[in-house]
Short mmCIF file of C-alpha atoms in Angstrom, two decimals:
data_model
loop_
_atom_site.label_atom_id
_atom_site.label_comp_id
_atom_site.label_asym_id
_atom_site.label_seq_id
_atom_site.Cartn_x
_atom_site.Cartn_y
_atom_site.Cartn_z
CA MET A 1 -10.53 25.07 5.29
CA GLY A 2 -10.85 21.28 5.47
CA ILE A 3 -8.61 18.79 3.70
CA ARG A 4 -8.34 18.82 -0.06
CA LEU A 5 -7.96 15.10 -0.68
CA GLY A 6 -9.37 12.31 1.47
CA CYS A 7 -7.88 8.89 0.73
CA ILE A 8 -9.04 5.39 1.62
CA ALA A 9 -6.35 2.70 1.18
CA ASP A 10 -7.16 -1.01 1.33
CA ASP A 11 -3.93 -1.97 3.09
CA PHE A 12 -1.22 -0.33 5.18
CA THR A 13 1.69 -0.51 2.74
CA GLY A 14 -0.53 0.85 -0.02
CA ALA A 15 -1.44 3.75 2.21
CA THR A 16 2.19 4.79 2.71
CA ASP A 17 2.82 4.26 -1.00
CA LEU A 18 0.04 6.73 -1.80
CA ALA A 19 1.05 9.18 0.93
CA ASN A 20 4.62 9.09 -0.36
CA ASN A 21 3.57 10.22 -3.84
CA LEU A 22 1.40 13.00 -2.44
CA VAL A 23 4.25 14.28 -0.25
CA ARG A 24 6.63 14.24 -3.20
CA ALA A 25 4.13 16.38 -5.08
CA GLY A 26 4.11 18.97 -2.29
CA MET A 27 1.14 18.07 -0.08
CA ARG A 28 1.35 17.85 3.70
CA VAL A 29 0.05 14.35 4.41
CA VAL A 30 -1.11 12.56 7.52
CA GLN A 31 -1.64 8.80 7.44
CA LEU A 32 -4.06 7.43 10.02
CA ILE A 33 -4.26 3.78 10.98
CA ASP A 34 -7.87 2.62 10.67
CA VAL A 35 -10.91 4.88 10.93
CA PRO A 36 -10.64 7.32 13.86
CA ALA A 37 -13.50 7.75 16.27
CA HIS A 38 -15.39 10.99 15.69
CA ASP A 39 -14.28 12.19 19.13
CA ASP A 40 -10.60 11.37 18.51
CA ARG A 41 -9.17 14.83 19.06
CA GLN A 42 -5.62 13.86 18.12
CA ALA A 43 -6.72 12.58 14.71
CA VAL A 44 -8.85 15.68 14.13
CA GLU A 45 -5.92 17.96 15.02
CA GLN A 46 -3.57 16.04 12.74
CA ALA A 47 -6.02 16.23 9.86
CA ALA A 48 -6.63 19.93 10.42
CA ASP A 49 -2.93 20.58 9.74
CA ALA A 50 -2.80 18.50 6.55
CA ASP A 51 -3.65 18.97 2.89
CA ALA A 52 -4.42 15.27 2.44
CA VAL A 53 -5.34 12.50 4.85
CA VAL A 54 -4.83 8.82 4.05
CA ILE A 55 -6.81 6.32 6.13
CA ALA A 56 -5.07 2.95 6.08
CA LEU A 57 -7.45 0.00 6.28
CA LYS A 58 -6.86 -3.74 6.31
CA SER A 59 -9.66 -4.49 3.87
CA ARG A 60 -8.01 -5.94 0.77
CA THR A 61 -8.71 -9.60 1.49
CA VAL A 62 -11.57 -9.51 4.00
CA PRO A 63 -15.11 -10.44 2.83
CA ALA A 64 -16.45 -7.85 0.38
CA ALA A 65 -19.31 -6.77 2.66
CA GLU A 66 -16.84 -6.09 5.47
CA ALA A 67 -14.59 -4.11 3.14
CA VAL A 68 -17.56 -2.02 2.02
CA GLU A 69 -18.64 -1.31 5.61
CA VAL A 70 -15.24 -0.10 6.84
CA SER A 71 -14.64 1.91 3.66
CA LEU A 72 -17.94 3.73 4.11
CA ARG A 73 -16.99 4.56 7.70
CA ALA A 74 -13.69 5.97 6.42
CA LEU A 75 -15.59 8.01 3.85
CA ALA A 76 -17.91 9.44 6.50
CA TRP A 77 -14.95 10.53 8.64
CA LEU A 78 -13.13 12.14 5.71
CA ARG A 79 -16.26 14.00 4.63
CA SER A 80 -16.72 15.25 8.19
CA MET A 81 -13.25 16.78 7.84
CA GLY A 82 -14.28 18.58 4.64
CA ALA A 83 -12.53 16.40 2.05
CA GLU A 84 -13.12 17.91 -1.40
CA GLN A 85 -12.31 14.74 -3.37
CA ILE A 86 -12.11 11.06 -2.38
CA TYR A 87 -9.38 8.68 -3.57
CA PHE A 88 -9.90 4.92 -3.17
CA LYS A 89 -6.46 3.33 -3.37
CA TYR A 90 -5.82 -0.34 -4.16
CA CYS A 91 -2.73 -2.31 -5.18
CA SER A 92 -0.87 -1.58 -8.39
CA THR A 93 -1.33 -5.26 -9.27
CA PHE A 94 -5.12 -4.89 -8.79
CA ASP A 95 -5.17 -7.59 -6.09
CA SER A 96 -8.73 -8.89 -5.88
CA THR A 97 -11.01 -11.85 -6.62
CA PRO A 98 -14.15 -12.25 -8.75
CA ALA A 99 -16.14 -11.41 -5.62
CA GLY A 100 -14.25 -8.16 -4.94
CA ASN A 101 -13.16 -6.14 -3.21
CA ILE A 102 -12.34 -3.31 -5.63
CA GLY A 103 -15.64 -3.23 -7.51
CA PRO A 104 -17.99 -3.48 -4.51
CA VAL A 105 -16.10 -0.84 -2.52
CA ALA A 106 -15.86 1.57 -5.46
CA GLU A 107 -19.58 1.29 -6.20
CA ALA A 108 -20.53 1.70 -2.54
CA LEU A 109 -18.43 4.88 -2.38
CA MET A 110 -20.06 6.12 -5.59
CA ASP A 111 -23.53 5.58 -4.14
CA ALA A 112 -22.63 7.34 -0.89
CA LEU A 113 -21.18 10.30 -2.80
CA GLY A 114 -24.13 10.47 -5.19
CA THR A 115 -21.95 10.14 -8.28
CA ASP A 116 -22.57 7.94 -11.31
CA PHE A 117 -19.02 7.67 -12.66
CA THR A 118 -15.39 7.12 -11.69
CA ILE A 119 -12.15 5.88 -13.22
CA ALA A 120 -9.90 2.95 -12.34
CA THR A 121 -6.17 2.77 -13.07
CA PRO A 122 -3.58 0.87 -11.03
CA ALA A 123 -0.80 2.22 -13.28
CA PHE A 124 2.45 3.22 -11.58
CA PRO A 125 5.14 3.40 -14.30
CA ASP A 126 7.91 4.25 -11.83
CA ASN A 127 7.38 0.77 -10.41
CA GLY A 128 6.87 -0.98 -13.73
CA ARG A 129 3.05 -1.07 -13.58
CA THR A 130 1.47 0.14 -16.82
CA VAL A 131 -1.98 -0.21 -18.38
CA PHE A 132 -2.27 -0.53 -22.17
CA LYS A 133 -5.57 -1.22 -23.96
CA GLY A 134 -7.01 -2.06 -20.57
CA HIS A 135 -4.40 -4.73 -19.84
CA LEU A 136 -2.12 -4.47 -16.81
CA PHE A 137 1.59 -5.10 -17.28
CA VAL A 138 4.10 -5.83 -14.52
CA GLY A 139 7.41 -4.83 -16.02
CA ASP A 140 7.52 -6.37 -19.47
CA VAL A 141 4.97 -9.13 -18.86
CA LEU A 142 1.23 -9.24 -18.50
CA LEU A 143 -0.11 -9.42 -14.95
CA SER A 144 -1.32 -12.97 -15.64
CA GLU A 145 2.25 -14.02 -16.48
CA SER A 146 3.85 -12.32 -13.47
CA GLY A 147 4.50 -13.73 -10.02
CA MET A 148 1.05 -12.49 -8.99
CA ARG A 149 -0.52 -15.49 -10.73
CA HIS A 150 0.67 -17.54 -7.72
CA HIS A 151 -0.46 -15.14 -4.98
CA PRO A 152 -1.94 -17.26 -2.14
CA LEU A 153 -4.90 -14.93 -1.45
CA THR A 154 -5.51 -13.02 -4.67
CA PRO A 155 -4.04 -14.97 -7.60
CA MET A 156 -4.24 -12.69 -10.65
CA THR A 157 -4.71 -14.85 -13.74
CA ASP A 158 -6.43 -12.28 -15.99
CA SER A 159 -4.64 -9.12 -17.19
CA ASP A 160 -7.75 -7.55 -18.78
CA LEU A 161 -8.85 -5.05 -16.14
CA VAL A 162 -12.13 -4.31 -17.90
CA SER A 163 -12.95 -7.99 -17.53
CA VAL A 164 -11.63 -8.30 -13.96
CA LEU A 165 -13.44 -5.21 -12.71
CA GLY A 166 -16.57 -6.04 -14.68
CA ALA A 167 -16.87 -9.36 -12.85
CA GLN A 168 -16.92 -7.48 -9.53
CA SER A 169 -19.22 -4.61 -10.52
CA LYS A 170 -22.93 -4.04 -11.05
CA ARG A 171 -22.34 -1.09 -13.38
CA PRO A 172 -20.83 -1.60 -16.86
CA VAL A 173 -17.07 -0.99 -17.12
CA GLY A 174 -15.60 0.86 -20.10
CA LEU A 175 -12.16 1.94 -21.30
CA ILE A 176 -10.30 5.22 -21.79
CA ASP A 177 -7.55 4.01 -24.09
CA HIS A 178 -4.01 5.25 -24.57
CA ARG A 179 -4.82 7.33 -27.66
CA VAL A 180 -7.40 9.36 -25.75
CA VAL A 181 -5.09 9.77 -22.76
CA ALA A 182 -2.22 10.92 -24.98
CA ALA A 183 -4.51 13.54 -26.55
CA GLY A 184 -4.79 15.37 -23.23
CA ALA A 185 -7.19 16.30 -20.46
CA ASP A 186 -9.88 17.73 -22.71
CA ALA A 187 -10.00 14.53 -24.77
CA ILE A 188 -10.20 12.46 -21.57
CA ARG A 189 -13.07 14.58 -20.26
CA ALA A 190 -14.88 14.18 -23.58
CA ARG A 191 -14.45 10.40 -23.39
CA ILE A 192 -15.78 10.41 -19.81
CA ASP A 193 -18.88 12.32 -20.98
CA GLU A 194 -19.34 9.81 -23.81
CA LEU A 195 -19.07 6.80 -21.50
CA ARG A 196 -21.43 8.35 -19.00
CA ALA A 197 -24.01 8.96 -21.70
CA GLN A 198 -23.73 5.30 -22.70
CA GLY A 199 -24.46 4.14 -19.14
CA PHE A 200 -20.97 3.12 -18.04
CA GLY A 201 -20.25 3.58 -14.34
CA THR A 202 -16.48 3.03 -14.35
CA ALA A 203 -13.75 3.32 -16.95
CA VAL A 204 -10.38 1.65 -16.82
CA ALA A 205 -7.83 4.26 -17.94
CA ASP A 206 -4.66 3.41 -19.83
CA ALA A 207 -1.40 4.92 -18.57
CA VAL A 208 2.07 3.98 -19.76
CA SER A 209 4.01 7.00 -18.45
CA ASN A 210 3.96 9.59 -15.70
CA ASP A 211 2.83 12.12 -18.31
CA ASP A 212 -0.29 10.01 -18.81
CA LEU A 213 -0.98 10.10 -15.09
CA VAL A 214 -0.57 13.88 -15.01
CA ARG A 215 -3.06 14.23 -17.89
CA LEU A 216 -5.49 11.92 -16.12
CA GLY A 217 -5.08 13.85 -12.88
CA ASP A 218 -6.02 17.09 -14.62
CA ALA A 219 -9.01 15.48 -16.34
CA VAL A 220 -10.56 14.00 -13.18
CA SER A 221 -10.33 17.14 -11.06
CA GLY A 222 -14.11 17.45 -11.09
CA LEU A 223 -14.92 13.85 -10.14
CA PRO A 224 -16.05 13.34 -6.52
CA LEU A 225 -14.33 9.93 -6.50
CA VAL A 226 -11.26 8.50 -8.19
CA THR A 227 -10.00 4.94 -7.79
CA ALA A 228 -6.43 3.98 -8.56
CA GLY A 229 -3.15 2.60 -7.38
CA SER A 230 -0.76 5.18 -5.96
CA GLY A 231 0.43 6.41 -9.37
CA LEU A 232 -2.47 8.77 -10.03
CA ALA A 233 -1.42 10.69 -6.91
CA ILE A 234 1.34 12.40 -8.87
CA GLY A 235 -1.27 14.07 -11.09
CA LEU A 236 -3.73 15.37 -8.47
CA PRO A 237 -1.94 17.85 -6.13
CA ALA A 238 -1.39 20.35 -8.98
CA ASN A 239 -5.19 20.70 -9.21
CA TRP A 240 -4.97 22.65 -5.95
CA GLY A 241 -1.79 24.51 -6.87
CA PHE A 242 0.72 22.34 -4.97
CA GLU A 243 4.32 21.97 -6.18
CA PRO A 244 7.08 19.54 -5.07
CA SER A 245 8.86 20.53 -1.84
CA PRO A 246 11.70 18.48 -0.25
CA ALA A 247 10.92 19.99 3.14
CA ALA A 248 7.65 18.05 3.24
CA ALA A 249 9.60 14.78 3.66
CA ARG A 250 11.88 15.77 6.56
CA LEU A 251 11.85 13.44 9.61
CA PRO A 252 13.50 13.52 13.06
CA SER A 253 16.97 11.97 13.29
CA PRO A 254 16.89 8.17 13.75
CA ALA A 255 18.33 6.24 16.69
CA GLY A 256 18.30 2.73 18.16
CA HIS A 257 18.75 -0.78 16.78
CA ARG A 258 17.74 -1.86 13.27
CA ALA A 259 15.59 -4.80 12.19
CA VAL A 260 13.56 -6.19 9.29
CA VAL A 261 10.33 -8.20 9.64
CA SER A 262 9.15 -9.86 6.44
CA GLY A 263 5.98 -11.85 5.87
CA SER A 264 5.48 -11.28 2.16
CA VAL A 265 5.50 -14.18 -0.29
CA SER A 266 5.98 -11.99 -3.37
CA VAL A 267 8.72 -12.58 -5.92
CA ALA A 268 10.32 -9.21 -5.14
CA THR A 269 10.50 -9.82 -1.39
CA ASN A 270 11.81 -13.35 -1.88
CA GLY A 271 14.67 -11.79 -3.84
CA GLN A 272 15.29 -9.22 -1.11
CA VAL A 273 15.45 -11.92 1.54
CA ARG A 274 17.88 -13.96 -0.58
CA GLU A 275 20.11 -10.90 -1.01
CA PHE A 276 20.08 -10.28 2.75
CA LEU A 277 21.01 -13.91 3.43
CA ARG A 278 23.72 -13.79 0.77
CA SER A 279 25.28 -10.82 2.55
CA GLY A 280 25.79 -12.95 5.67
CA ARG A 281 23.76 -10.74 8.01
CA PRO A 282 21.87 -12.38 10.91
CA ALA A 283 18.49 -13.82 9.95
CA PHE A 284 15.85 -16.07 11.55
CA SER A 285 13.32 -18.06 9.50
CA VAL A 286 9.78 -18.43 10.89
CA ASP A 287 8.24 -21.82 10.05
CA PRO A 288 4.40 -21.79 10.04
CA LEU A 289 4.25 -25.55 10.59
CA ARG A 290 6.27 -25.26 13.83
CA ILE A 291 3.94 -22.49 14.99
CA ALA A 292 0.94 -24.72 14.27
CA ASP A 293 2.60 -27.54 16.24
CA GLY A 294 2.68 -25.31 19.34
CA THR A 295 6.30 -24.13 19.31
CA ASP A 296 6.79 -20.59 20.62
CA VAL A 297 8.56 -19.44 17.47
CA ALA A 298 8.20 -15.77 18.38
CA ALA A 299 10.19 -16.32 21.58
CA GLU A 300 12.88 -18.16 19.62
CA ALA A 301 13.08 -15.36 17.06
CA LEU A 302 13.40 -12.71 19.76
CA ALA A 303 16.11 -14.64 21.58
CA PHE A 304 18.03 -14.90 18.30
CA ALA A 305 17.51 -11.21 17.54
CA GLU A 306 18.58 -10.07 20.99
CA ALA A 307 21.90 -11.83 20.54
CA HIS A 308 22.51 -10.09 17.20
CA LEU A 309 20.97 -6.62 17.46
CA ASP A 310 24.34 -5.00 18.08
CA ASP A 311 25.46 -6.49 14.74
CA GLY A 312 22.21 -5.57 12.99
CA PRO A 313 20.14 -5.12 11.07
CA VAL A 314 18.53 -8.43 12.01
CA LEU A 315 16.00 -10.10 9.70
CA VAL A 316 13.05 -12.19 10.93
CA TYR A 317 11.21 -13.62 7.95
CA SER A 318 8.56 -16.04 6.78
CA THR A 319 9.10 -15.47 3.09
CA GLU A 320 9.05 -18.66 1.04
CA SER A 321 8.72 -19.89 -2.53
CA SER A 322 5.24 -20.41 -3.99
CA ASP A 323 5.71 -24.22 -3.79
CA THR A 324 6.50 -24.05 -0.08
CA VAL A 325 3.55 -21.74 0.52
CA ARG A 326 1.21 -24.17 -1.22
CA THR A 327 2.53 -27.04 0.94
CA VAL A 328 1.88 -25.08 4.13
CA GLN A 329 -1.56 -24.00 2.95
CA GLY A 330 -2.41 -27.58 2.03
CA ARG A 331 -1.85 -28.61 5.64
CA LEU A 332 -3.14 -25.57 7.51
CA GLY A 333 -5.43 -23.79 5.05
CA ALA A 334 -4.60 -20.44 3.43
CA ALA A 335 -6.36 -18.25 5.99
CA GLU A 336 -5.04 -20.09 9.04
CA ALA A 337 -1.47 -20.16 7.72
CA GLY A 338 -1.55 -16.44 7.01
CA GLU A 339 -3.02 -15.56 10.41
CA LEU A 340 -0.48 -17.70 12.26
CA VAL A 341 2.40 -15.94 10.56
CA GLU A 342 0.90 -12.47 10.99
CA ARG A 343 0.30 -12.97 14.72
CA THR A 344 3.80 -14.34 15.22
CA LEU A 345 5.53 -11.56 13.28
CA ALA A 346 3.46 -8.95 15.10
CA ARG A 347 4.66 -10.39 18.43
CA VAL A 348 8.22 -10.36 17.11
CA ALA A 349 7.95 -6.72 16.05
CA ARG A 350 6.56 -5.72 19.44
CA GLY A 351 9.38 -7.59 21.14
CA LEU A 352 12.01 -6.02 18.91
CA VAL A 353 10.79 -2.53 19.76
CA ALA A 354 10.81 -3.44 23.45
CA ARG A 355 14.47 -4.42 22.98
CA GLY A 356 15.43 -1.05 21.54
CA VAL A 357 14.75 -1.33 17.82
CA ARG A 358 13.85 2.15 16.58
CA GLN A 359 14.45 1.61 12.83
CA LEU A 360 12.13 -1.07 11.47
CA VAL A 361 11.47 -2.29 7.93
CA VAL A 362 8.27 -4.32 7.49
CA ALA A 363 7.67 -6.21 4.22
CA GLY A 364 4.19 -7.28 3.14
CA GLY A 365 0.80 -5.60 3.31
CA GLU A 366 -0.90 -8.03 5.70
CA THR A 367 2.22 -8.21 7.88
CA SER A 368 2.44 -4.40 8.00
CA GLY A 369 -1.16 -4.15 9.16
CA ALA A 370 -0.59 -6.66 11.95
CA VAL A 371 2.66 -5.00 13.06
CA VAL A 372 1.24 -1.47 13.13
CA GLN A 373 -1.72 -2.60 15.19
CA ALA A 374 0.47 -4.59 17.58
CA LEU A 375 2.69 -1.55 18.18
CA GLY A 376 -0.28 0.72 18.88
CA ILE A 377 0.63 3.12 16.07
CA THR A 378 -2.26 5.41 15.16
CA GLY A 379 -0.60 7.83 12.75
CA LEU A 380 2.48 8.27 10.58
CA ARG A 381 4.47 11.24 9.35
CA ILE A 382 5.64 10.53 5.80
CA GLY A 383 9.33 11.00 5.07
CA PRO A 384 11.86 10.45 2.26
CA GLN A 385 11.33 7.88 -0.48
CA ILE A 386 13.52 4.76 -0.41
CA ASP A 387 12.29 3.27 -3.67
CA PRO A 388 9.28 4.28 -5.79
CA GLY A 389 6.21 3.87 -3.62
CA VAL A 390 8.05 3.18 -0.36
CA PRO A 391 8.96 5.97 2.10
CA TRP A 392 10.42 6.05 5.56
CA CYS A 393 7.88 7.22 8.12
CA ALA A 394 8.04 8.41 11.72
CA ALA A 395 5.55 7.15 14.28
CA VAL A 396 5.12 8.18 17.88
CA LEU A 397 4.89 5.07 20.05
CA PRO A 398 2.48 4.92 23.01
CA ASP A 399 5.40 5.67 25.37
CA GLY A 400 6.19 8.85 23.43
CA GLU A 401 9.36 7.59 21.70
CA THR A 402 9.82 7.89 17.94
CA LEU A 403 10.01 4.82 15.72
CA HIS A 404 11.28 5.12 12.15
CA ILE A 405 9.35 2.55 10.15
CA THR A 406 8.79 1.67 6.53
CA LEU A 407 5.85 -0.46 5.40
CA LYS A 408 6.84 -2.07 2.11
CA SER A 409 4.43 -3.64 -0.30
CA GLY A 410 5.64 -7.15 -1.08
CA ASN A 411 5.96 -6.37 -4.79
CA PHE A 412 8.08 -3.21 -4.39
CA GLY A 413 11.78 -2.49 -4.10
CA GLY A 414 15.01 -3.76 -5.66
CA PRO A 415 17.01 -6.80 -4.49
CA ASP A 416 19.08 -4.77 -1.99
CA PHE A 417 16.06 -2.89 -0.60
CA PHE A 418 16.75 -3.76 3.06
CA ALA A 419 20.31 -2.43 2.99
CA THR A 420 19.30 0.59 0.89
CA SER A 421 16.63 1.54 3.44
CA PHE A 422 19.06 1.93 6.31
CA ALA A 423 21.68 3.60 4.12
CA LEU A 424 19.15 6.28 3.25
CA LEU A 425 18.53 7.02 6.92
CA ASP A 426 22.27 7.38 7.40
CA GLU A 427 22.38 9.87 4.53
CA GLU A 428 19.45 11.84 5.93
CA THR A 429 21.09 12.02 9.34
CA ALA A 430 24.42 13.12 7.84
#
């Protein structure tokens, strides 16, 4: 039959976030790491047994042209598998710069699909992300007043998504406001027709509740392409008759040691690291400046972890305040500092797994991408939700063993997320 929904996610944590919402809505979902080769029989077989496939890319902060190229390759693979609708997924805080990458990728996908219109909405009310009159709120504050204004790679200083997306796009960007959305799917479709007639190529859609997302999902059933955060996923599966099913999230029983690897600099993850440290559990801090000076910090971290795994979970982190991050970037440069940390944490993750860790929490989108690639993971089975947008997953390692892993967006999760994650696995096993 082919897959119903083909999804392209611009980072690895965002991909699991999206897959999680689709699973909760009743779809069987396979998440693939990067674009499979056309002769990759395993990927083809996995996709053939799924209702939706999410391809996880690492394209959020690469040059826009590179993001466009890899996204078009993902599109070609999904279309070869018969995808009926394409979903381009980005962060719920709309992480991007005036040069892209959301606008350029969305317009390239539109051109390839031969469509002249799509919507954009990063809204995810369950995680405090809402869009009102085109402005993105993070909890009770505008995006521009949230911790994202200090993000080292994509500082978000403008909450007006029509303005932000317009700066990245060749086509005019319009708005489907909250009054239209509240009026229902027919009103939304009428507004889409109106905007199309006026020459708009994209419309930012307001959404302040899950009901809004369900109405939007119904209204866009006929669009070849939708672009959104993960929230819109709750409104799409019903278009094909799917209903929530707990069985879709069942994973094998976990085993092995437990560890956390954190490279995010977000406010939420900083709080989670502080809570872990406050609890007195074993933790090792990775210093980018010592890495740059030639110290084998990964080896030090693994030696520390090996001595504490029996008392785990063990945390290895490079999560710092925005002031500390700016100091490091001032000496090393933003790109070099980030790459040093990613490479080190990826080595640490590989070493942890070699030492028997089979339950692994990874915090941060860039860190998750580096870790998944270092471990040779090519696909994930999506399991139970820990917090909104963050599920446990099961991956088959190259040696055939199962690794339970969660890839957490830096912005997601409560202060005790790390402890909650492992407690949930205990509950599932019981």
